[in-house]
Backbone as JSON Lines, residues from 0, in Angstrom:
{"i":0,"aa":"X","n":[101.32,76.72,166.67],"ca":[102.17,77.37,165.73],"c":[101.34,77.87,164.56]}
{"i":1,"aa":"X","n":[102.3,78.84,163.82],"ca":[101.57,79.17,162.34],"c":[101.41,78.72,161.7]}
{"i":2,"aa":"X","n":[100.65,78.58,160.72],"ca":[100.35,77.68,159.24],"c":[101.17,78.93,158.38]}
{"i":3,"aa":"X","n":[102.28,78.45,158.11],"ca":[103.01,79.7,156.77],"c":[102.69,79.14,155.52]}
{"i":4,"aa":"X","n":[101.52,80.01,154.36],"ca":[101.63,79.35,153.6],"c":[102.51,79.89,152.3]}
{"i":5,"aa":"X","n":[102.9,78.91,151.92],"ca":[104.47,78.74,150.79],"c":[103.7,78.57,149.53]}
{"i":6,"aa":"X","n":[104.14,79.61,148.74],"ca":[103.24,79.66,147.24],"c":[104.3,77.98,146.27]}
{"i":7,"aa":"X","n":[103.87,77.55,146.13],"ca":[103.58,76.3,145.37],"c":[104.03,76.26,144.14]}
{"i":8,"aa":"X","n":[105.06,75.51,143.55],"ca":[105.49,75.95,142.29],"c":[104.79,75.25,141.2]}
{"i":9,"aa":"X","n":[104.17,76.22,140.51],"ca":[103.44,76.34,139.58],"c":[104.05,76.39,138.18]}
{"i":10,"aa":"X","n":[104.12,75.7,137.37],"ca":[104.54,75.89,135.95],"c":[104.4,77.11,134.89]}
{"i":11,"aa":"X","n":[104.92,77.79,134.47],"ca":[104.73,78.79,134.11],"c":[104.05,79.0,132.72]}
{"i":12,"aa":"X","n":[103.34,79.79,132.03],"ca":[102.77,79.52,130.75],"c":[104.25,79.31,129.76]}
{"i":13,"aa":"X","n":[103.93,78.94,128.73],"ca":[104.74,78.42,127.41],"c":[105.14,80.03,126.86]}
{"i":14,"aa":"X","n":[106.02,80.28,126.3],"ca":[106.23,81.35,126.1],"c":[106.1,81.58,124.48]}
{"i":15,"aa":"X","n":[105.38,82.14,124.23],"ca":[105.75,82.22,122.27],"c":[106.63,81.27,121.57]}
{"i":16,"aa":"X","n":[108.2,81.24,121.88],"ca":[109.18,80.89,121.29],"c":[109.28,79.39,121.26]}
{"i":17,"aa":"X","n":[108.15,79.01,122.4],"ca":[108.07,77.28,122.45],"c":[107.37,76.88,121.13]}
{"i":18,"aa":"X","n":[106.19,77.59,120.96],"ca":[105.16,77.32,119.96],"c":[105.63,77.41,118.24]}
{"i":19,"aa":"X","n":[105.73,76.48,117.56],"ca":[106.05,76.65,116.23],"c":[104.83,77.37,115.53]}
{"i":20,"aa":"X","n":[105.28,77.76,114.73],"ca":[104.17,79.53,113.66],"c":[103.55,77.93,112.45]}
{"i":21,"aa":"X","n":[102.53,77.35,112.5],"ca":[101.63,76.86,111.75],"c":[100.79,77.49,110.9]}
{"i":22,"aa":"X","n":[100.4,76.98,109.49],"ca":[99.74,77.97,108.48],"c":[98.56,78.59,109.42]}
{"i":23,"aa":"X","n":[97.94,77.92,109.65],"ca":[96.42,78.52,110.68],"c":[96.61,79.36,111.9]}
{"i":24,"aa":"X","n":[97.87,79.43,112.28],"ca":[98.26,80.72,113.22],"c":[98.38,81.88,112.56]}
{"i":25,"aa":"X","n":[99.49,81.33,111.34],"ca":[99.41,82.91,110.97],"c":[98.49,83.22,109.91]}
{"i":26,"aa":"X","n":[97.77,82.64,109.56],"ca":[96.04,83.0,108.79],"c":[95.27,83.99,110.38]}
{"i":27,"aa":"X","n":[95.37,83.41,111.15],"ca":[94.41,83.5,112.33],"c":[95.09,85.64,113.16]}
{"i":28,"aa":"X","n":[96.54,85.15,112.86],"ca":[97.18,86.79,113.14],"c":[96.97,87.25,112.25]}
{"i":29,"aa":"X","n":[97.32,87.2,110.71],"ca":[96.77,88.21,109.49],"c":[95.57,88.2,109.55]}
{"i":30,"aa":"X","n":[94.2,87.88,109.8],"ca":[93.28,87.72,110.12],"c":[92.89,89.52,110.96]}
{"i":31,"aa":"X","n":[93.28,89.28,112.37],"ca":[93.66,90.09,113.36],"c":[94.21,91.69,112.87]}
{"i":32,"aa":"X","n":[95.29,91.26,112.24],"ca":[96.33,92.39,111.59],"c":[95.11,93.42,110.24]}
{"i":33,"aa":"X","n":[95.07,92.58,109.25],"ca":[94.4,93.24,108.56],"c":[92.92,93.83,109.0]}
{"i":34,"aa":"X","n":[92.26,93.57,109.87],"ca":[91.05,94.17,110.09],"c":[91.47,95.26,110.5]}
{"i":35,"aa":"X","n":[92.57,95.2,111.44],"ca":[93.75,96.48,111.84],"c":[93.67,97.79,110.35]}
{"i":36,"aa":"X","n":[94.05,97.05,109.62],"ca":[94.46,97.58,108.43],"c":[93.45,98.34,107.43]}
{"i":37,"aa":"X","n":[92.09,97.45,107.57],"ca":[91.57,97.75,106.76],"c":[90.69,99.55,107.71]}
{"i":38,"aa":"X","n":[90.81,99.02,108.95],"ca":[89.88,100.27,109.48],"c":[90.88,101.62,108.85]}
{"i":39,"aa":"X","n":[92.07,101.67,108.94],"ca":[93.2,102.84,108.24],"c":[92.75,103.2,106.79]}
{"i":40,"aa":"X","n":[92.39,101.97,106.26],"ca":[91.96,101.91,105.0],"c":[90.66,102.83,104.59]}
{"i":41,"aa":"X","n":[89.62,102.67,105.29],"ca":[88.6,103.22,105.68],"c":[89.06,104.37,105.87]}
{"i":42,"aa":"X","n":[89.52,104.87,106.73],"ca":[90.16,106.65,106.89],"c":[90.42,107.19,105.68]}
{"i":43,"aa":"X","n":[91.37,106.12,105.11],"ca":[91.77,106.64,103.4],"c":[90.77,107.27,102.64]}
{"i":44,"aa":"X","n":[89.56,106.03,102.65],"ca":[88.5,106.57,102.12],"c":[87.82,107.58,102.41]}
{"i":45,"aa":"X","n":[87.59,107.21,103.95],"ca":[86.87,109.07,103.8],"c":[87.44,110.1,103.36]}
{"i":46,"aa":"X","n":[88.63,109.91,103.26],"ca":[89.78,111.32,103.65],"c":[89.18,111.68,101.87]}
{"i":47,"aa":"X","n":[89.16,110.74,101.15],"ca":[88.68,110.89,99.76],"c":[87.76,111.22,99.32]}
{"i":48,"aa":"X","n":[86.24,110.53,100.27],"ca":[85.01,111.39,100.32],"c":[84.79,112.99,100.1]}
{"i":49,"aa":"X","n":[85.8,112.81,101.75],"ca":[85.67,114.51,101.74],"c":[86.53,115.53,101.03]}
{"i":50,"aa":"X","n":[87.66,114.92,100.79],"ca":[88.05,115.88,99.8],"c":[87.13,115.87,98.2]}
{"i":51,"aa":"X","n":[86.54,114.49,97.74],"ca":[85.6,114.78,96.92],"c":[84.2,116.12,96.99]}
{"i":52,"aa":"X","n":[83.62,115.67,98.28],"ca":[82.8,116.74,98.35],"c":[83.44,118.47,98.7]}
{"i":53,"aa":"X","n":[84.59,118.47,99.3],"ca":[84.79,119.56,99.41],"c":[85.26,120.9,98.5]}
{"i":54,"aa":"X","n":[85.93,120.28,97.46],"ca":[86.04,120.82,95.75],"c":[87.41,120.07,95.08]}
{"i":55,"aa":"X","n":[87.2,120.72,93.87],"ca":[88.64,120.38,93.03],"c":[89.72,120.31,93.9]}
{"i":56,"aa":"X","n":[90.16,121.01,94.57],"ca":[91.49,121.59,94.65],"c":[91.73,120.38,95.92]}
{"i":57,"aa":"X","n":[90.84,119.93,96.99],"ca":[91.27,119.42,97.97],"c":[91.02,118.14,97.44]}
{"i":58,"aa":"X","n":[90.28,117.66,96.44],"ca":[90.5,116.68,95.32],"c":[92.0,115.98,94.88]}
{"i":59,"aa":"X","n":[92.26,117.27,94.17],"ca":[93.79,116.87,93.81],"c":[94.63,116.73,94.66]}
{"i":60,"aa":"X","n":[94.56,116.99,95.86],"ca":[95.69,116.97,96.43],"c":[95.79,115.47,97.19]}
{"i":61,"aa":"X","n":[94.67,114.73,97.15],"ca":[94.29,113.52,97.49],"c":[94.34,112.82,96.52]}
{"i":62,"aa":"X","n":[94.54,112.95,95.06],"ca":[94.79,112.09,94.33],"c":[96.55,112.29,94.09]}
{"i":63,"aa":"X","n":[96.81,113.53,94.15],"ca":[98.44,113.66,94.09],"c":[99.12,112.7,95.17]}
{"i":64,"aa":"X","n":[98.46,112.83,96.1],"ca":[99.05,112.22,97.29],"c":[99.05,110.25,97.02]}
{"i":65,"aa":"X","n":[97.75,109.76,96.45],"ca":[97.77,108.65,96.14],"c":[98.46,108.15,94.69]}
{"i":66,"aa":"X","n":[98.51,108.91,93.96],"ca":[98.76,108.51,92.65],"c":[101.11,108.46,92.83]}
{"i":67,"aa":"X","n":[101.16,108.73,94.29],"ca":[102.89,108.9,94.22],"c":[102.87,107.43,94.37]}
{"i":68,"aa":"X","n":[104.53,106.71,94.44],"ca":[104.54,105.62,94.35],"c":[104.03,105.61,95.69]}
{"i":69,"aa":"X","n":[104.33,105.95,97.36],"ca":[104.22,105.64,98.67],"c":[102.3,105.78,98.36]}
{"i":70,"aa":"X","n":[101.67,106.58,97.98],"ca":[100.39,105.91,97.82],"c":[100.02,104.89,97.13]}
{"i":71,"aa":"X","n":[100.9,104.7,95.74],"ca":[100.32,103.31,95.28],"c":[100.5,102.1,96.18]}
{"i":72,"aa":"X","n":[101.52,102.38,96.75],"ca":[102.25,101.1,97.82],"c":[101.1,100.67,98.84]}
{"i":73,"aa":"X","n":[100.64,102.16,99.69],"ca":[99.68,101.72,100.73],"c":[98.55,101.48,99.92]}
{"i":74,"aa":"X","n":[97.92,101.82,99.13],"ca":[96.73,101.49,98.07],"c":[97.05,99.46,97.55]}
{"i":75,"aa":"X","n":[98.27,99.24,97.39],"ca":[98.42,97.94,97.28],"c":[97.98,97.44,98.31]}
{"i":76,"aa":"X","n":[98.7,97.17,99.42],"ca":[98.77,97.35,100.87],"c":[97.3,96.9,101.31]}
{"i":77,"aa":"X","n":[96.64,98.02,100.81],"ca":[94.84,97.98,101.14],"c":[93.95,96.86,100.52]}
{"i":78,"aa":"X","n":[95.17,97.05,99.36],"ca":[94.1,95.63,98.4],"c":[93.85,94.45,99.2]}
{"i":79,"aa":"X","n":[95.68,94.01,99.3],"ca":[96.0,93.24,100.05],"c":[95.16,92.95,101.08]}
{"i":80,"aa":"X","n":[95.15,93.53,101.9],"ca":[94.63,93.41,103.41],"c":[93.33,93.04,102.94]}
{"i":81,"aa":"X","n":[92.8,93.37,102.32],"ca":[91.19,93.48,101.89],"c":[90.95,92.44,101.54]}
{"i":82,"aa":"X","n":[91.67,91.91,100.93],"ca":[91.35,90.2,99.83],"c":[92.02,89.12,100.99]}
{"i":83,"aa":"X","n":[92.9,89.45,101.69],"ca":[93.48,88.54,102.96],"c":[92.35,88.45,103.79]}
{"i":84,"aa":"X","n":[91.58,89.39,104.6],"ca":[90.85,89.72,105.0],"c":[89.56,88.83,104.5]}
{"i":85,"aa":"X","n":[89.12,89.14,103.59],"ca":[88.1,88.17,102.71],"c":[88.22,86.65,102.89]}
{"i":86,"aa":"X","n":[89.66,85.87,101.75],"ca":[89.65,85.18,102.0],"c":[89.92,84.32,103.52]}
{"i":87,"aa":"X","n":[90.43,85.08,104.82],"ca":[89.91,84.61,105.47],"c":[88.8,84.43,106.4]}
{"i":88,"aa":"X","n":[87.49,85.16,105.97],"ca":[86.7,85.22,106.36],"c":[85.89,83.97,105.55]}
{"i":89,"aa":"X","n":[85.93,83.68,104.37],"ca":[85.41,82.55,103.67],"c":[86.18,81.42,104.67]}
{"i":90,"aa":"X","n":[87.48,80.84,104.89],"ca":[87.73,80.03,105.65],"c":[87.26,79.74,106.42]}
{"i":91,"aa":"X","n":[87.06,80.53,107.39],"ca":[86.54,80.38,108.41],"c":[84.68,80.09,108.31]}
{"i":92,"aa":"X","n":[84.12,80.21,107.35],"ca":[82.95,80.42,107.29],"c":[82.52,78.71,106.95]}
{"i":93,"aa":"X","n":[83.93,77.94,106.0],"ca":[83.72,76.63,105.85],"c":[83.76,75.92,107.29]}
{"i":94,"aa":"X","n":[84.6,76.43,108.01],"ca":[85.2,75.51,108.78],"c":[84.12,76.29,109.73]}
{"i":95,"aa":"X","n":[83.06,76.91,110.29],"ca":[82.15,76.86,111.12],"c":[80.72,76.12,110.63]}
{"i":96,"aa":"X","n":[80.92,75.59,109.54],"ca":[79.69,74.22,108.9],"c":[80.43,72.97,109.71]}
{"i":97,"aa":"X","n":[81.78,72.91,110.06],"ca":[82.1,72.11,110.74],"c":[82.73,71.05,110.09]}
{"i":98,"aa":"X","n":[82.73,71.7,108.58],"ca":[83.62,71.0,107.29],"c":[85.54,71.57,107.65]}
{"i":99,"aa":"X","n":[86.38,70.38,107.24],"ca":[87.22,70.99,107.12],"c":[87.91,70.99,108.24]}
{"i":100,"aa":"X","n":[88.01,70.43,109.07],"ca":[88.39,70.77,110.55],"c":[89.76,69.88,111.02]}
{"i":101,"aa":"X","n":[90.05,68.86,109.71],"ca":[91.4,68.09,109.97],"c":[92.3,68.97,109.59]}
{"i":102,"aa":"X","n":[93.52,67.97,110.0],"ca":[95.26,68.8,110.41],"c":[94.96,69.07,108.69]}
{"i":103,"aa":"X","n":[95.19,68.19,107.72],"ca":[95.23,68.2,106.32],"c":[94.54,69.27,105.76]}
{"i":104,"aa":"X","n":[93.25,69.01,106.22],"ca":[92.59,69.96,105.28],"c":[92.93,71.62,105.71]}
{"i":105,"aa":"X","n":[92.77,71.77,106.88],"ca":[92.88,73.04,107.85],"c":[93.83,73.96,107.0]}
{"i":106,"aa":"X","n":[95.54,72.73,106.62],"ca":[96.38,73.42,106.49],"c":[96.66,73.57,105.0]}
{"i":107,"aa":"X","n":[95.73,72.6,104.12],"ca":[95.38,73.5,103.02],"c":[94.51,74.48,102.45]}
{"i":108,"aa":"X","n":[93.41,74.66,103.48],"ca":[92.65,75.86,103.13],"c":[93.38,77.41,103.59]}
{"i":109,"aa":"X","n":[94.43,77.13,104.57],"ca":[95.45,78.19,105.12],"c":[96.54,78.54,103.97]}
{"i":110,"aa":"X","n":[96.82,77.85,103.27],"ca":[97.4,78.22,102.3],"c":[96.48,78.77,101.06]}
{"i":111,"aa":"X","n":[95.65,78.15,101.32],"ca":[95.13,78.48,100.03],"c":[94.34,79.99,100.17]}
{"i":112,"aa":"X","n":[94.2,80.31,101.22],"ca":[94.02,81.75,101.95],"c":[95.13,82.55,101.44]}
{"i":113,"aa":"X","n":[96.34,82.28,101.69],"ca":[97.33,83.1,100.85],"c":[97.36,83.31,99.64]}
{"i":114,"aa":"X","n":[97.45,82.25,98.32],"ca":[97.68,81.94,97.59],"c":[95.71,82.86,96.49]}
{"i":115,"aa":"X","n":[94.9,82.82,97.32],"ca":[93.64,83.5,96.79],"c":[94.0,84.84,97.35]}
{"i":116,"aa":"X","n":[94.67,85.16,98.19],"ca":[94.64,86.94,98.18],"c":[95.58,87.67,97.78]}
{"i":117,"aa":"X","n":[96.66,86.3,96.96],"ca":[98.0,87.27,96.21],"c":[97.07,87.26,94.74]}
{"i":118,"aa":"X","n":[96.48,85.96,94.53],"ca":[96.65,86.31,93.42],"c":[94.99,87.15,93.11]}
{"i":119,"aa":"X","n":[93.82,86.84,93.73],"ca":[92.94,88.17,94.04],"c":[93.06,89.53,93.7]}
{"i":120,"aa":"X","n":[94.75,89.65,94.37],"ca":[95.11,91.1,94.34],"c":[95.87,91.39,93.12]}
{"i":121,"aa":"X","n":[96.48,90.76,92.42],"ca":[97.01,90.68,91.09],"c":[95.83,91.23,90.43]}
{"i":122,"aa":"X","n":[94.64,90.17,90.38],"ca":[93.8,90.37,89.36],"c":[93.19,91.84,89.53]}
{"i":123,"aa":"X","n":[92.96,92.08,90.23],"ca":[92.27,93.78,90.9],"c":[93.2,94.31,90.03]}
{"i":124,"aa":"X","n":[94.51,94.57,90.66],"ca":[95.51,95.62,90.08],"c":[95.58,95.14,88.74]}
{"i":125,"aa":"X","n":[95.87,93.98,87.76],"ca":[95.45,94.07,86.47],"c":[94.08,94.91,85.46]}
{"i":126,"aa":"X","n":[93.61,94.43,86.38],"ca":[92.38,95.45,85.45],"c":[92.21,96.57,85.9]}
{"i":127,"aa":"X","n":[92.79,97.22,87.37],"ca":[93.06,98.55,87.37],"c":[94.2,99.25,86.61]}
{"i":128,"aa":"X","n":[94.67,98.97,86.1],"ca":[96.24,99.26,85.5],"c":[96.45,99.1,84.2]}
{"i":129,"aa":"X","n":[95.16,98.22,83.32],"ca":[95.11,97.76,81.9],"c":[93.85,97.5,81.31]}
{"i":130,"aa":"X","n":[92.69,98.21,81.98],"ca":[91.6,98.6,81.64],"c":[91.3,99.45,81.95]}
């Protein structure tokens, strides 16, 4: 007779919705997200380059365009990402000395990743805005 072989029931992976969202997950996706962000960011800039080098007129229209509120927003936006970005690249830079690697500490340097790129970004936009 035949050998029929019968696929074997196998457990299926965990699906997202099993997994609870821990500070170091979502450090680890904003992480991900903003490098996303910052390359757009980068476009910004050139787009600024070249309208710098190309004259006045294509100048202004790149600062008109940023100076509306929807550019200050994505210009926030950029800060943001930029100082998120940062501080989690310092995180991670402790925790590959191999410091830092408990539940405790992990999940206060994950906060404290937030808490350095709000207020990071405060300080930027303060002295852009009042100096």
């Amino acid at each position: 007779m035949s050998d029929v072989k019968r696929p074997t029931a196998r457990p299926l992976s965990p699906h997202l919705q099993v997994y609870a969202w821990r500070p170091h997950m979502v450090v680890s996706t904003l992480h991900r997200i903003t490098s996303v962000a910052l390359s757009g960011g980068t476009l910004l800039l050139a787009w600024g380059l070249i309208a710098l080098a190309t004259g006045p007129g294509a100048y202004a229209i790149f600062a008109s365009v940023l100076s509306s509120i929807a550019g200050k927003l994505v210009l926030l936006g950029f800060t943001w990402a930029l100082c998120q970005h940062l501080m989690s690249g310092l995180r991670h830079l402790v925790m590959d000395t191999g410091a830092a690697l408990d539940k405790h500490t992990s999940r206060t340097l994950s906060y404290a990743t937030f808490v350095g790129s709000f207020g990071l970004t405060a300080v930027i936009w303060a002295v852009a805005l009042f100096v």
